[in-house]
Structures are given as structure tokens and as C-alpha cells.
Amino acid sequence: MTLTIFGCGYSGKAIAEACGDLLGPVAGTTRSPEKAARLKSVGIDAYIYGGGEPDAALAARLLQTTHLVQSIAPGAESDPLLQLGAARLSALMPKLEWVGYLSTVGVYGDHDGAWVDEETPCRPVSRRSVERVEAEEGWLAFSKSAGLPVAILRLSGIYGPGRNGFVNLAEGTAKRIVKKDQVFNRIRVEDIGAATRFLAERKLAGIYNVTDDEPAPPQDVVTYAAGLMGVAPPPETDFETAELSPMARSFYGENKRVSNRKIRDLGFVFAYPDYRLSLENLWKCGNWQPQSRM
């Protein structure tokens, strides 16, 4: 297995770590030399890529790639790899056996707090979620035309070492925004890595929700983290009067409970199935502190 990760940031590094003992070194792309140096420092072969045709070094790597993870967010002009066309992608990666595309549960849109699963029709609200749906459709079309398994991983709110409620509390940026009946799912970054490996090793195709078991009100998560730290939680703020960026406010316009039953029924076991267990682990192990960000 030779794995190449396009857009090797926070989740990508967790995937690289989860797959690090498989055949061949893991490679990842990033947009800047500084970030490439950080990838190399943790044992990931790094390549600079900002879209379009890959340079000679990356093209040489792609010739050997058997497993691809695409984590670069799409833009107005669609997914940067899909822009190359199916025929060109197949030519660049003649040994390709499996593709994983990292998407988001945002594609479901708003369901008034009801449960959704992979069979639920997508009703994206924001432009970024619309672009994700289009990218998903493009990768599924590539799967059909190339005859290769493509897995779509729909991720919920990502957190883990260095990016969590403890950091927000320590930095004074934590908020307890209260909106009646609002819940969110979350996913520990290490579970993203493990789920990607699980799907890649089995060359599984299709759509999978990679998310925790317990959608919960966001203010409850902040309160629990504060309790573990032994500090007072920030005061509750009503959503209607809260100072939020347009993007942050848009998240509260999508209320749903996302089921992970499909991937669990295949035998995948989440190491961090709920926020309580996960936060307790981060606090006990002491690895919650901020880290360098990709």
C-alpha cells in the first residue's frame, strides 16, 4: 500500500499516523514550504501542491500511489483533482486501487434535529456544503468511470489533541451559545485516521458517516471540559444575541443527529464514541495543549 494524502493537514496527519505501518512511506501535499517542513518532521514525505497539474516530483510519487486520500476542500471551480479529468487522473495514478474523499456532514443540511444516515437526501444550506455535494458526486462518477472503489467519509466537527474545548477555555475564546434543541455531532481526529485505514485496507466504496455516537448541545461540551479543568465555564449566551461570525452562525442553521451505524455494522469500533470519554482521555493524558497547526 502506497498512500498519498492531498491536503495533509490536521486530519491528514492523523490518517498518516494510522497508516504509518503499512507498506511504503506515506506522502502528503500542502501549499507552503513551511508546512511541508512540518510534515517532513513527523515522517511524512511532503510535496507542494496548490492545484492544477502536479510537478515532476509529485507526478513521480503518484505513479506509485495505490491509495489516495483527497482532503482539499473544493472551491467554486470544483474539486482541484477532479478538474484534471478522470482520464488524466487515471494516467497519473496507474496503480491506484482505492480513493477516500473527506467530506462533511454539512451536506445533509437542516433536518430539525432528526436523525439522518447515509440514505438521507442531502439538503445543503451553505455554498461550501453545496460544493461538497458536487465534489462527492464527482468522485462517485470517477469511481464508476475508472472502475475503482471510492469511499466518501462524511465527517462531523473535528477535534482532538491541540484543538479542543480545553484550548478554547485556556485561551479565553470558549463560548456557551444556547439555541433551543440545537445539537452537533463531533469526531475525534484519531478516529478519522482509524476509519480511513479500516475502509482503505478493505477497499470499501460508498458513503460513510464518520462521527461519534452522541449528538449533543454545544454548551454541554464546554461545561464538561470546564469541569475537568476545574475552572468556571463561560456564561451562557443566547444564540440570537451572540456575537458570531457569519460562518459560525451558519452552523447553527443546520440541526441534525447523524448516525454512524453503517460503518459500525461493518465492524469498525470508535475509540472515542462520545465527547465525555474523549475529553477525559485528553485531560488525563495531558495532550490537549495547542500544537502547531497545519
Short mmCIF file of C-alpha atoms in Angstrom, two decimals:
data_model
loop_
_atom_site.label_atom_id
_atom_site.label_comp_id
_atom_site.label_asym_id
_atom_site.label_seq_id
_atom_site.Cartn_x
_atom_site.Cartn_y
_atom_site.Cartn_z
CA MET A 1 0.00 0.00 0.00
CA THR A 2 1.40 3.35 -1.04
CA LEU A 3 -0.73 6.16 0.39
CA THR A 4 -0.75 9.75 -0.82
CA ILE A 5 -2.85 12.36 1.00
CA PHE A 6 -3.83 15.55 -0.81
CA GLY A 7 -4.28 18.34 1.72
CA CYS A 8 -2.36 16.75 4.58
CA GLY A 9 -3.48 18.98 7.45
CA TYR A 10 -4.87 18.09 10.86
CA SER A 11 -6.94 15.12 9.69
CA GLY A 12 -4.41 14.12 7.07
CA LYS A 13 -1.64 13.79 9.64
CA ALA A 14 -3.88 11.57 11.77
CA ILE A 15 -4.55 9.39 8.73
CA ALA A 16 -0.82 9.21 8.00
CA GLU A 17 -0.15 8.14 11.58
CA ALA A 18 -2.89 5.50 11.47
CA CYS A 19 -1.49 4.06 8.24
CA GLY A 20 2.18 4.52 9.03
CA ASP A 21 2.97 0.82 9.49
CA LEU A 22 1.53 -0.21 6.12
CA LEU A 23 3.68 -0.81 3.07
CA GLY A 24 5.61 2.20 1.82
CA PRO A 25 6.08 5.68 3.32
CA VAL A 26 3.04 7.94 3.49
CA ALA A 27 3.17 11.13 1.43
CA GLY A 28 1.13 14.29 1.77
CA THR A 29 0.68 17.57 -0.04
CA THR A 30 0.49 21.06 1.36
CA ARG A 31 0.56 24.58 -0.06
CA SER A 32 3.64 26.07 1.60
CA PRO A 33 7.30 25.14 2.23
CA GLU A 34 6.86 25.85 5.95
CA LYS A 35 4.04 23.32 6.27
CA ALA A 36 5.98 20.86 4.11
CA ALA A 37 8.84 21.09 6.59
CA ARG A 38 6.47 20.31 9.47
CA LEU A 39 5.16 17.25 7.61
CA LYS A 40 8.70 16.02 7.00
CA SER A 41 9.49 16.47 10.69
CA VAL A 42 6.85 13.86 11.56
CA GLY A 43 7.98 11.39 8.90
CA ILE A 44 5.62 12.26 6.06
CA ASP A 45 7.05 12.71 2.57
CA ALA A 46 5.90 16.21 1.68
CA TYR A 47 5.08 17.75 -1.68
CA ILE A 48 3.94 21.27 -2.55
CA TYR A 49 0.62 21.35 -4.39
CA GLY A 50 -1.78 24.23 -4.94
CA GLY A 51 -3.94 22.80 -7.71
CA GLY A 52 -3.60 22.02 -11.40
CA GLU A 53 -1.04 19.65 -12.88
CA PRO A 54 1.35 18.17 -10.32
CA ASP A 55 5.04 18.96 -10.69
CA ALA A 56 7.55 16.31 -11.72
CA ALA A 57 8.33 15.18 -8.16
CA LEU A 58 4.69 14.76 -7.18
CA ALA A 59 3.87 13.12 -10.52
CA ALA A 60 6.60 10.55 -9.85
CA ARG A 61 5.05 9.81 -6.46
CA LEU A 62 1.59 9.45 -8.00
CA LEU A 63 2.89 6.82 -10.43
CA GLN A 64 3.47 4.57 -7.39
CA THR A 65 0.32 5.53 -5.45
CA THR A 66 -2.11 2.71 -4.72
CA HIS A 67 -4.30 4.51 -2.16
CA LEU A 68 -5.36 8.14 -2.39
CA VAL A 69 -6.99 10.36 0.24
CA GLN A 70 -8.34 13.68 -1.02
CA SER A 71 -8.81 16.24 1.77
CA ILE A 72 -8.55 19.52 -0.15
CA ALA A 73 -11.79 21.47 0.07
CA PRO A 74 -13.49 22.20 -3.23
CA GLY A 75 -13.89 25.74 -4.47
CA ALA A 76 -16.18 27.50 -6.89
CA GLU A 77 -14.47 25.63 -9.73
CA SER A 78 -15.00 22.22 -8.10
CA ASP A 79 -12.54 19.73 -6.64
CA PRO A 80 -8.95 20.53 -7.72
CA LEU A 81 -8.14 16.93 -8.64
CA LEU A 82 -11.39 16.33 -10.47
CA GLN A 83 -10.63 19.38 -12.57
CA LEU A 84 -7.85 17.34 -14.17
CA GLY A 85 -10.44 14.92 -15.56
CA ALA A 86 -10.95 11.21 -14.99
CA ALA A 87 -8.69 10.15 -17.84
CA ARG A 88 -5.82 12.32 -16.61
CA LEU A 89 -6.21 11.11 -13.02
CA SER A 90 -6.08 7.50 -14.19
CA ALA A 91 -2.96 8.25 -16.24
CA LEU A 92 -1.26 9.98 -13.31
CA MET A 93 -2.05 7.08 -10.95
CA PRO A 94 -1.99 3.84 -12.99
CA LYS A 95 -1.58 1.68 -9.85
CA LEU A 96 -4.49 3.26 -7.98
CA GLU A 97 -6.66 0.76 -6.07
CA TRP A 98 -8.76 2.89 -3.70
CA VAL A 99 -9.77 6.51 -3.08
CA GLY A 100 -11.02 8.12 0.12
CA TYR A 101 -12.68 11.53 -0.11
CA LEU A 102 -13.05 13.55 3.09
CA SER A 103 -16.40 15.34 3.04
CA THR A 104 -18.66 16.73 5.76
CA VAL A 105 -21.98 16.00 7.43
CA GLY A 106 -22.86 19.55 6.39
CA VAL A 107 -24.10 18.07 3.11
CA TYR A 108 -27.25 16.90 4.91
CA GLY A 109 -28.33 20.45 5.71
CA ASP A 110 -31.02 21.11 8.30
CA HIS A 111 -33.33 18.32 9.50
CA ASP A 112 -34.81 19.99 12.58
CA GLY A 113 -32.85 17.77 14.94
CA ALA A 114 -33.98 14.49 13.36
CA TRP A 115 -31.66 11.53 12.82
CA VAL A 116 -30.00 11.23 9.42
CA ASP A 117 -27.97 8.45 7.83
CA GLU A 118 -26.25 7.79 4.52
CA GLU A 119 -29.59 7.21 2.80
CA THR A 120 -30.97 10.61 3.84
CA PRO A 121 -31.25 13.03 0.89
CA CYS A 122 -28.77 15.89 1.01
CA ARG A 123 -30.23 19.36 1.53
CA PRO A 124 -27.11 21.56 1.79
CA VAL A 125 -27.68 25.09 3.04
CA SER A 126 -24.35 26.88 2.71
CA ARG A 127 -22.42 27.34 -0.50
CA ARG A 128 -19.48 25.37 0.92
CA SER A 129 -21.78 22.40 1.57
CA VAL A 130 -23.24 22.66 -1.93
CA GLU A 131 -19.67 22.48 -3.27
CA ARG A 132 -19.05 19.39 -1.13
CA VAL A 133 -22.10 17.64 -2.59
CA GLU A 134 -20.85 18.44 -6.08
CA ALA A 135 -17.41 17.08 -5.21
CA GLU A 136 -18.91 13.90 -3.76
CA GLU A 137 -20.89 13.38 -6.95
CA GLY A 138 -17.75 13.93 -8.98
CA TRP A 139 -15.77 11.33 -7.07
CA LEU A 140 -18.60 8.81 -7.27
CA ALA A 141 -18.71 9.41 -11.04
CA PHE A 142 -14.94 8.85 -11.17
CA SER A 143 -15.44 5.60 -9.26
CA LYS A 144 -17.86 4.41 -11.91
CA SER A 145 -15.82 5.51 -14.93
CA ALA A 146 -12.48 4.24 -13.59
CA GLY A 147 -13.89 1.06 -12.05
CA LEU A 148 -12.27 1.87 -8.70
CA PRO A 149 -13.72 1.85 -5.16
CA VAL A 150 -14.22 5.37 -3.81
CA ALA A 151 -15.26 5.90 -0.18
CA ILE A 152 -16.86 9.19 0.84
CA LEU A 153 -16.16 9.92 4.53
CA ARG A 154 -18.67 12.44 5.88
CA LEU A 155 -17.00 13.96 8.92
CA SER A 156 -18.63 15.86 11.77
CA GLY A 157 -16.96 18.55 13.91
CA ILE A 158 -13.29 17.58 14.21
CA TYR A 159 -11.34 17.90 17.47
CA GLY A 160 -8.52 16.19 19.30
CA PRO A 161 -5.02 16.94 20.60
CA GLY A 162 -4.34 20.66 20.31
CA ARG A 163 -7.82 21.51 19.05
CA ASN A 164 -10.48 21.10 21.70
CA GLY A 165 -12.57 22.79 24.36
CA PHE A 166 -9.67 22.87 26.83
CA VAL A 167 -7.65 25.01 24.44
CA ASN A 168 -10.58 27.38 23.97
CA LEU A 169 -11.07 27.69 27.72
CA ALA A 170 -7.36 28.28 28.31
CA GLU A 171 -7.21 30.92 25.58
CA GLY A 172 -10.41 32.61 26.74
CA THR A 173 -12.27 32.00 23.48
CA ALA A 174 -14.74 29.38 24.71
CA LYS A 175 -18.43 30.30 24.44
CA ARG A 176 -21.60 28.64 25.63
CA ILE A 177 -24.03 29.53 22.88
CA VAL A 178 -27.53 28.28 23.66
CA LYS A 179 -30.06 27.64 20.93
CA LYS A 180 -33.14 25.63 21.86
CA ASP A 181 -32.86 21.93 20.87
CA GLN A 182 -29.62 22.52 18.90
CA VAL A 183 -27.21 19.59 18.78
CA PHE A 184 -23.99 18.79 16.95
CA ASN A 185 -22.05 15.61 16.29
CA ARG A 186 -18.29 15.51 16.75
CA ILE A 187 -15.41 13.25 15.76
CA ARG A 188 -12.04 12.72 17.41
CA VAL A 189 -9.29 13.13 14.82
CA GLU A 190 -7.70 9.77 15.68
CA ASP A 191 -10.99 8.06 14.81
CA ILE A 192 -10.84 9.70 11.39
CA GLY A 193 -7.43 8.11 10.89
CA ALA A 194 -8.61 4.71 12.08
CA ALA A 195 -11.78 4.80 9.98
CA THR A 196 -9.80 5.74 6.87
CA ARG A 197 -7.45 2.83 7.43
CA PHE A 198 -10.40 0.49 8.04
CA LEU A 199 -12.00 1.45 4.71
CA ALA A 200 -8.73 1.56 2.78
CA GLU A 201 -7.49 -1.87 3.86
CA ARG A 202 -10.81 -3.41 2.80
CA LYS A 203 -11.07 -1.24 -0.34
CA LEU A 204 -14.62 -0.36 0.60
CA ALA A 205 -16.67 2.00 -1.54
CA GLY A 206 -19.73 4.13 -0.82
CA ILE A 207 -20.71 6.80 1.68
CA TYR A 208 -19.91 6.56 5.39
CA ASN A 209 -20.71 8.87 8.29
CA VAL A 210 -17.58 9.12 10.44
CA THR A 211 -18.93 10.67 13.61
CA ASP A 212 -19.42 9.97 17.28
CA ASP A 213 -22.41 8.23 18.86
CA GLU A 214 -23.84 11.17 20.74
CA PRO A 215 -25.04 14.41 19.14
CA ALA A 216 -25.12 16.91 21.99
CA PRO A 217 -25.78 20.59 22.73
CA PRO A 218 -22.51 22.51 22.26
CA GLN A 219 -22.82 24.32 25.60
CA ASP A 220 -22.85 20.97 27.40
CA VAL A 221 -19.47 20.06 25.92
CA VAL A 222 -17.94 23.34 27.08
CA THR A 223 -19.35 22.84 30.57
CA TYR A 224 -17.94 19.31 30.78
CA ALA A 225 -14.48 20.45 29.67
CA ALA A 226 -14.52 23.27 32.22
CA GLY A 227 -15.43 20.79 34.95
CA LEU A 228 -12.46 18.60 34.09
CA MET A 229 -10.16 21.64 34.13
CA GLY A 230 -11.57 22.83 37.43
CA VAL A 231 -12.48 26.26 36.03
CA ALA A 232 -15.75 28.13 35.78
CA PRO A 233 -17.44 27.77 32.38
CA PRO A 234 -18.19 30.96 30.46
CA PRO A 235 -21.69 32.37 30.94
CA GLU A 236 -24.47 31.12 28.66
CA THR A 237 -25.26 33.40 25.74
CA ASP A 238 -28.49 33.30 23.78
CA PHE A 239 -27.90 32.45 20.14
CA GLU A 240 -29.99 35.37 18.92
CA THR A 241 -27.78 37.93 20.65
CA ALA A 242 -24.43 36.13 20.43
CA GLU A 243 -21.54 37.73 18.54
CA LEU A 244 -20.72 35.13 15.90
CA SER A 245 -19.06 35.22 12.51
CA PRO A 246 -21.35 34.56 9.55
CA MET A 247 -19.76 31.12 9.13
CA ALA A 248 -20.19 30.21 12.80
CA ARG A 249 -23.79 31.41 12.74
CA SER A 250 -24.49 29.32 9.65
CA PHE A 251 -23.53 26.14 11.52
CA TYR A 252 -26.42 26.72 13.91
CA GLY A 253 -28.81 26.78 10.96
CA GLU A 254 -28.20 23.05 10.45
CA ASN A 255 -29.65 20.91 13.23
CA LYS A 256 -29.48 17.12 12.90
CA ARG A 257 -28.41 13.94 14.61
CA VAL A 258 -26.01 11.94 12.44
CA SER A 259 -25.95 8.15 12.70
CA ASN A 260 -22.71 6.17 12.39
CA ARG A 261 -24.43 2.79 12.34
CA LYS A 262 -23.36 1.88 8.79
CA ILE A 263 -19.62 1.82 9.47
CA ARG A 264 -20.12 0.28 12.93
CA ASP A 265 -22.18 -2.54 11.41
CA LEU A 266 -19.19 -3.32 9.19
CA GLY A 267 -17.10 -3.91 12.32
CA PHE A 268 -15.43 -0.55 12.88
CA VAL A 269 -15.07 0.39 16.54
CA PHE A 270 -14.75 4.05 17.53
CA ALA A 271 -12.08 4.62 20.17
CA TYR A 272 -13.84 7.82 21.27
CA PRO A 273 -17.59 7.26 20.82
CA ASP A 274 -18.70 10.24 22.93
CA TYR A 275 -17.32 13.60 24.00
CA ARG A 276 -17.12 12.72 27.71
CA LEU A 277 -14.82 9.75 27.22
CA SER A 278 -12.77 11.69 24.70
CA LEU A 279 -12.33 14.81 26.82
CA GLU A 280 -11.45 12.70 29.85
CA ASN A 281 -8.77 10.98 27.77
CA LEU A 282 -7.32 14.26 26.53
CA TRP A 283 -7.21 15.72 30.02
CA LYS A 284 -5.78 12.63 31.70
CA CYS A 285 -3.09 12.15 29.06
CA GLY A 286 -2.22 15.84 29.06
CA ASN A 287 -2.11 16.08 25.27
CA TRP A 288 -4.81 18.69 24.93
CA GLN A 289 -2.42 21.64 24.69
CA PRO A 290 -2.13 23.68 21.46
CA GLN A 291 0.11 22.26 18.79
CA SER A 292 1.46 23.74 15.58
CA ARG A 293 -1.39 23.99 13.12
CA MET A 294 -1.28 22.89 9.52
#
